[in-house]
mmCIF file of C-alpha atoms in Angstrom:
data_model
loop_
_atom_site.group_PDB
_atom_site.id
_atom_site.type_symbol
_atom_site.label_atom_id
_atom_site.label_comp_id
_atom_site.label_asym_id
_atom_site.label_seq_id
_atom_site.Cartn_x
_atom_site.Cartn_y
_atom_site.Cartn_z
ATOM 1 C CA UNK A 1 83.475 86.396 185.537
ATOM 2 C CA UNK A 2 82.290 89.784 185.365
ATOM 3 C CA UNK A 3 78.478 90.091 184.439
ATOM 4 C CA UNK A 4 79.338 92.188 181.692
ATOM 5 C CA UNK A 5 80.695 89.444 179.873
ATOM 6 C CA UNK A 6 77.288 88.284 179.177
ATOM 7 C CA UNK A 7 76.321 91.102 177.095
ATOM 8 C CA UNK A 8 77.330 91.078 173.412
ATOM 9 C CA UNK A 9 80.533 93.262 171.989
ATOM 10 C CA UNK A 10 79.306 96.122 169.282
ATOM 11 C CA UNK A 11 81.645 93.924 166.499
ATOM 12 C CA UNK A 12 78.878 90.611 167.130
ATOM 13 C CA UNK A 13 82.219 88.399 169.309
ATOM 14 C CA UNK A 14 81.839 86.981 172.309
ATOM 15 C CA UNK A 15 84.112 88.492 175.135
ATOM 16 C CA UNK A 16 87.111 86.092 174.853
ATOM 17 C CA UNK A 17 86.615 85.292 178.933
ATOM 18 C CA UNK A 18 83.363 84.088 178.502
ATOM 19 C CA UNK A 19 82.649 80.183 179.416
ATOM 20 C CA UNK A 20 81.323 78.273 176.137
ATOM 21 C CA UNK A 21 77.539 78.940 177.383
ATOM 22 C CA UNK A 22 78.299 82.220 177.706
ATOM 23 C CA UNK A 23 79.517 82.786 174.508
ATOM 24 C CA UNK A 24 76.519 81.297 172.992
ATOM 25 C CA UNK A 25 74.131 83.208 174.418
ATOM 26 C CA UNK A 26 76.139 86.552 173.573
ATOM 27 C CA UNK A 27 76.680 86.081 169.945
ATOM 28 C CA UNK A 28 72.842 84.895 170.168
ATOM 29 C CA UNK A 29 71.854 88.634 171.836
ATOM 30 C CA UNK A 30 74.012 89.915 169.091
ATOM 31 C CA UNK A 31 72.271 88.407 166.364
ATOM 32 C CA UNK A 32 68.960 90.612 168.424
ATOM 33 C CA UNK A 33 70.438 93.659 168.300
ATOM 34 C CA UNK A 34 71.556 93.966 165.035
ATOM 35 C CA UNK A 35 69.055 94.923 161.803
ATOM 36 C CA UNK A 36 68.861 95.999 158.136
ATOM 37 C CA UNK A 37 68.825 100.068 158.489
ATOM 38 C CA UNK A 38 68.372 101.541 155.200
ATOM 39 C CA UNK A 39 69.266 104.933 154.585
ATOM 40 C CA UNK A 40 70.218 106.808 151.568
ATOM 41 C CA UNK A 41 73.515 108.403 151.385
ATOM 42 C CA UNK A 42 75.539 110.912 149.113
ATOM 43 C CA UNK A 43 72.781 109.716 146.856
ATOM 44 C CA UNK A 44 72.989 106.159 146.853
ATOM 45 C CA UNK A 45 70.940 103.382 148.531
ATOM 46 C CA UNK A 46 72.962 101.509 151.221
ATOM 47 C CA UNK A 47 71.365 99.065 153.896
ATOM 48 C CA UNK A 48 74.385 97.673 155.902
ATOM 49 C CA UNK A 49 73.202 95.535 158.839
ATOM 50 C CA UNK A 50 73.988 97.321 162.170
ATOM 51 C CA UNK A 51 73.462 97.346 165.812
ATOM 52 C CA UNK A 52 71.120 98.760 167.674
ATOM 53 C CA UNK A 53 73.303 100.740 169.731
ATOM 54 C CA UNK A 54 76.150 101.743 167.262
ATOM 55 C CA UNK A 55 76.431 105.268 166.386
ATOM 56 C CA UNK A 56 75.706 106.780 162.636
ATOM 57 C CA UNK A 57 79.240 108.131 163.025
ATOM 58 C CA UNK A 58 80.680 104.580 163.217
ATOM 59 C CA UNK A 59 78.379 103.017 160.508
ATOM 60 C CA UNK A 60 79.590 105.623 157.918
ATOM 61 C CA UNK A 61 83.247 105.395 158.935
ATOM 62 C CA UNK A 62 83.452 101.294 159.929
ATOM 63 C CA UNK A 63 80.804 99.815 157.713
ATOM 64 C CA UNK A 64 80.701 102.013 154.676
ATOM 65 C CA UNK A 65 84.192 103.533 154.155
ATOM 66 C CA UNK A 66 83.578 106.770 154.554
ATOM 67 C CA UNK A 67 85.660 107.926 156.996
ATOM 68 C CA UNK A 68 85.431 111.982 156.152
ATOM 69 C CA UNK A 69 83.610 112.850 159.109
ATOM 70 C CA UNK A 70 86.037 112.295 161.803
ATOM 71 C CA UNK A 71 85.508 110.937 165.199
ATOM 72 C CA UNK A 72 87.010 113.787 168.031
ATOM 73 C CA UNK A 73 85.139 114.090 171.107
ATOM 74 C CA UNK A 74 82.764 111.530 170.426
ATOM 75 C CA UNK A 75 80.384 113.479 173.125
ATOM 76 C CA UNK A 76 79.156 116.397 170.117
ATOM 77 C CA UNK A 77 81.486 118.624 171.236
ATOM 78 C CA UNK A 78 83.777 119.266 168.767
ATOM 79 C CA UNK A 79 81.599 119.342 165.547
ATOM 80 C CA UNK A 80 84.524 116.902 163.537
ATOM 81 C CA UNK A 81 81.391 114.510 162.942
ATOM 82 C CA UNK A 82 79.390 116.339 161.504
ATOM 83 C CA UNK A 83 77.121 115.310 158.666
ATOM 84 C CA UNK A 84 73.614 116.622 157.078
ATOM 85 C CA UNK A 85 70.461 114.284 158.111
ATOM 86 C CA UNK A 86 67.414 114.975 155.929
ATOM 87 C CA UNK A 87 69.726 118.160 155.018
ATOM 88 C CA UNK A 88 69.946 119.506 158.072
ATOM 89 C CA UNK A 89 73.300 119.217 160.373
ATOM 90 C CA UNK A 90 73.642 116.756 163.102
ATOM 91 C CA UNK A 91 76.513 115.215 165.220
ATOM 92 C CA UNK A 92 76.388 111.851 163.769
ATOM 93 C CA UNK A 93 78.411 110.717 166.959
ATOM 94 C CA UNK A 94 75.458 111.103 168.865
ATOM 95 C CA UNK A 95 72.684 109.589 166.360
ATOM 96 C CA UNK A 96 71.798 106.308 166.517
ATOM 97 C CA UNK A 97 72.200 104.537 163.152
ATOM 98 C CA UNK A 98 68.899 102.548 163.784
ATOM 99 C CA UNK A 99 67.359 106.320 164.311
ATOM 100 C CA UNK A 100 68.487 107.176 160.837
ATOM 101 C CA UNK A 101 65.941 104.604 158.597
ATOM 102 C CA UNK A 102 64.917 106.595 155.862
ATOM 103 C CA UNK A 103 67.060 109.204 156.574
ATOM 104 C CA UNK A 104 69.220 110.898 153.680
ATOM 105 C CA UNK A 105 72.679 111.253 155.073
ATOM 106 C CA UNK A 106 75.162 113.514 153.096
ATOM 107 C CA UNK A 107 78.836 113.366 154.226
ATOM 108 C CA UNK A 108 82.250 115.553 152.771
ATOM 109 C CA UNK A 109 82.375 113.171 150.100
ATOM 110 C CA UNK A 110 79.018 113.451 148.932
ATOM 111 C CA UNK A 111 79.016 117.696 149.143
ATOM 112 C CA UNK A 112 78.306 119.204 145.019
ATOM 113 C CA UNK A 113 77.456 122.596 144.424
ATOM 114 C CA UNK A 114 74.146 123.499 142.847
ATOM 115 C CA UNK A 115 74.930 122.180 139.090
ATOM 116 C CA UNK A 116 75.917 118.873 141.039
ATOM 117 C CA UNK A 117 79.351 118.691 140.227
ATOM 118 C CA UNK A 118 82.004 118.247 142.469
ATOM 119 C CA UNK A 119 83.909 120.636 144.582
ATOM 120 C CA UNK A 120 80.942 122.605 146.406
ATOM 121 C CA UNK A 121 81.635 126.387 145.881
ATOM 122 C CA UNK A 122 82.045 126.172 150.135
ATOM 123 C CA UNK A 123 85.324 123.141 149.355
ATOM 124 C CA UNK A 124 86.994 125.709 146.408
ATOM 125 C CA UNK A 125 86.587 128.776 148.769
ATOM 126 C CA UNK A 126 88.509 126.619 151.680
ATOM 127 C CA UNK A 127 91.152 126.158 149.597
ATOM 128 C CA UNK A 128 91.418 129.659 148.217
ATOM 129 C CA UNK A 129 91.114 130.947 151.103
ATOM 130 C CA UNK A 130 93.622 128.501 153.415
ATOM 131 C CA UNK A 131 90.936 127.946 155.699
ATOM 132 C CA UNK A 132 92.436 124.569 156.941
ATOM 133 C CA UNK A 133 96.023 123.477 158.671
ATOM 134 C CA UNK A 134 95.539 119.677 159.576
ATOM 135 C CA UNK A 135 92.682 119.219 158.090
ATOM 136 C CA UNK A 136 91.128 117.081 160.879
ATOM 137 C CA UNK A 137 87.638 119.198 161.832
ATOM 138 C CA UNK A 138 87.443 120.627 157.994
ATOM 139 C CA UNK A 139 84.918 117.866 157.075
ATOM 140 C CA UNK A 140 82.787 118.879 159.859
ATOM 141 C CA UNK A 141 83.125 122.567 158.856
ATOM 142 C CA UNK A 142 82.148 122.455 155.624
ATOM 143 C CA UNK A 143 79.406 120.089 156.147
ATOM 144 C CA UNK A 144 78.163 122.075 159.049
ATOM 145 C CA UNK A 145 78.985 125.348 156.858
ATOM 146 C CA UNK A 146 76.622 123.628 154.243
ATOM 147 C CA UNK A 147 74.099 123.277 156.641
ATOM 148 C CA UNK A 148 74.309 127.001 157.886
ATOM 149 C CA UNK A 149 73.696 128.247 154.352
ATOM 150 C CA UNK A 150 70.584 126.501 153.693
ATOM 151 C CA UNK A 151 69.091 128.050 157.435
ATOM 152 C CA UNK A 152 69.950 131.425 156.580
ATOM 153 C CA UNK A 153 67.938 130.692 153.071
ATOM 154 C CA UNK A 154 65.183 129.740 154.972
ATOM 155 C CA UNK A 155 65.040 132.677 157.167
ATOM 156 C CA UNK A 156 66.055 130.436 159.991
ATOM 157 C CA UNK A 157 67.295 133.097 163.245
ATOM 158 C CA UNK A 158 70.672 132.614 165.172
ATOM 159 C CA UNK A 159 70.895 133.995 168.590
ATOM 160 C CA UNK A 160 72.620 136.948 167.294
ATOM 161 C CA UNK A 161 69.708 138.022 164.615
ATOM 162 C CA UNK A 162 68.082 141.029 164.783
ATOM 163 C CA UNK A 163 64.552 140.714 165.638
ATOM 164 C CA UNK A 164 62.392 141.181 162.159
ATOM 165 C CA UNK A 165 65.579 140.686 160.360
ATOM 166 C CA UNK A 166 64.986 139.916 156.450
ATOM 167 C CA UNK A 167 64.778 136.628 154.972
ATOM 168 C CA UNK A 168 66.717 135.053 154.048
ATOM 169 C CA UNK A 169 69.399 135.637 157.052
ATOM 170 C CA UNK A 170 72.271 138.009 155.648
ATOM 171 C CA UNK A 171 75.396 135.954 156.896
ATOM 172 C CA UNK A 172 78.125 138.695 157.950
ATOM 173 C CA UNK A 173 80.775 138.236 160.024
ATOM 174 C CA UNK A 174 78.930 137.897 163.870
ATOM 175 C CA UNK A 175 76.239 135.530 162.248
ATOM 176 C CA UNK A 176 78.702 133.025 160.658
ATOM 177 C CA UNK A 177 80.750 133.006 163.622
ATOM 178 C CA UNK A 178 77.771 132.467 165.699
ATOM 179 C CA UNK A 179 76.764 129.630 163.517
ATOM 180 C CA UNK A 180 79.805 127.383 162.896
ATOM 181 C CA UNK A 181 80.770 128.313 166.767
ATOM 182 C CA UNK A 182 79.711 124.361 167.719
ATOM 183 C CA UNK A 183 82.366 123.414 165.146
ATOM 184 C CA UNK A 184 85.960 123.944 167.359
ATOM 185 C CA UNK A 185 89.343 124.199 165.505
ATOM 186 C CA UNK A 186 92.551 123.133 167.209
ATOM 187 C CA UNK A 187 94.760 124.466 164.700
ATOM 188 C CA UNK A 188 92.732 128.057 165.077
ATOM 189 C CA UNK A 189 92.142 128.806 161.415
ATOM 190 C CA UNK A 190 88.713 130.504 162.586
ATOM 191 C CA UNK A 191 89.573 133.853 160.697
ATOM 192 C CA UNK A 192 89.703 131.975 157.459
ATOM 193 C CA UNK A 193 87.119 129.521 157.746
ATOM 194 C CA UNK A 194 84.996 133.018 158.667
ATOM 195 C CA UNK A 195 86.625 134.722 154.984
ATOM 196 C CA UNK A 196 85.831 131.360 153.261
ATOM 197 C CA UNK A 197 82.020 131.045 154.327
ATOM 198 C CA UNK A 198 81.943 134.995 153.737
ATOM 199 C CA UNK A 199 82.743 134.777 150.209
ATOM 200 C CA UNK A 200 80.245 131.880 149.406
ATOM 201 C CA UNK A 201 77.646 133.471 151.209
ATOM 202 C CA UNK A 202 77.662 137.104 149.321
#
């Protein structure tokens, strides 16, 4: 039997080829590496019971039913899973969930516009503006788009700023494609997702 059989599966089984002992001992080492991880997200308390080494990505989409931000690359790549940590934007497919306590996580679903009402301005524009064909990375987008918005406020340079440029950041064309450019689209509605940021941003 292979010795990898001995360590525990991310779902808590046993790997069915394990002998009886076996099995024991690896839904015992899954009972260690799982804990209560609160975090607060879209606004509301949650503190599902994860382990240690599953991703944030996975928690939000297996454990909690949230399954807007989308799992692509799973190696932060593609910028489908992206979510905002503490407000900022992160690839939850490479956050631990355990590194999250505390944490407020805000996904697609949880995105409101300054009144806090549901659509963000950012979600209307999208539409208006057919910034979307599948649909598949426009979760990502907009939360990473959300994201963007809030570091121009805060003055917050891309590699493309002018040195001593004003703050906050003035988002044309170059500085919004240079800052959703970690965020790919396989459909290629770039132009539009660059129109739909545009008009939210002016």
């Amino acid at each position: 039997m292979p010795e990898s059989a001995s360590w525990p599966r991310l779902d808590g089984r046993p790997h069915p080829g394990a002998a009886p002992q076996r099995r024991e001992q690896s839904a015992m080492a899954a009972e260690v590496f799982r804990s209560e991880v609160p975090l607060t997200v879209n606004g509301e308390r949650r503190s599902p019971v994860v382990d240690h080494r599953s991703t944030l990505l996975d928690v939000l989409r297996e454990q909690l039913d949230l399954t807007g931000a989308k799992k692509g690359c799973d190696h932060g790549q593609c910028g489908a899973c992206t979510v905002l940590v503490d407000g900022r934007r992160a690839n939850s497919c490479l956050l631990l969930a355990v590194a999250c306590e505390g944490c407020e996580i805000t996904t697609v679903e949880g995105l409101r516009g300054a009144d806090g009402e549901a659509p963000h301005p950012l979600q209307r524009a999208f539409v208006e503006r057919d910034a979307f064909q599948c649909g598949y990375c426009t979760p990502g987008q907009l939360c990473s788009a959300v994201g963007m918005l809030a570091e121009a406020a805060a003055g917050h340079p891309s590699h493309v700023t002018k040195p001593g440029a004003a703050v906050p950041v003035a988002l044309d064309r170059d500085e919004i494609r240079e800052r959703l450019s970690g965020n790919l689209c396989r459909c290629g509605a770039y132009p539009h997702i660059v129109e739909a940021v545009e008009d939210v941003a002016l």
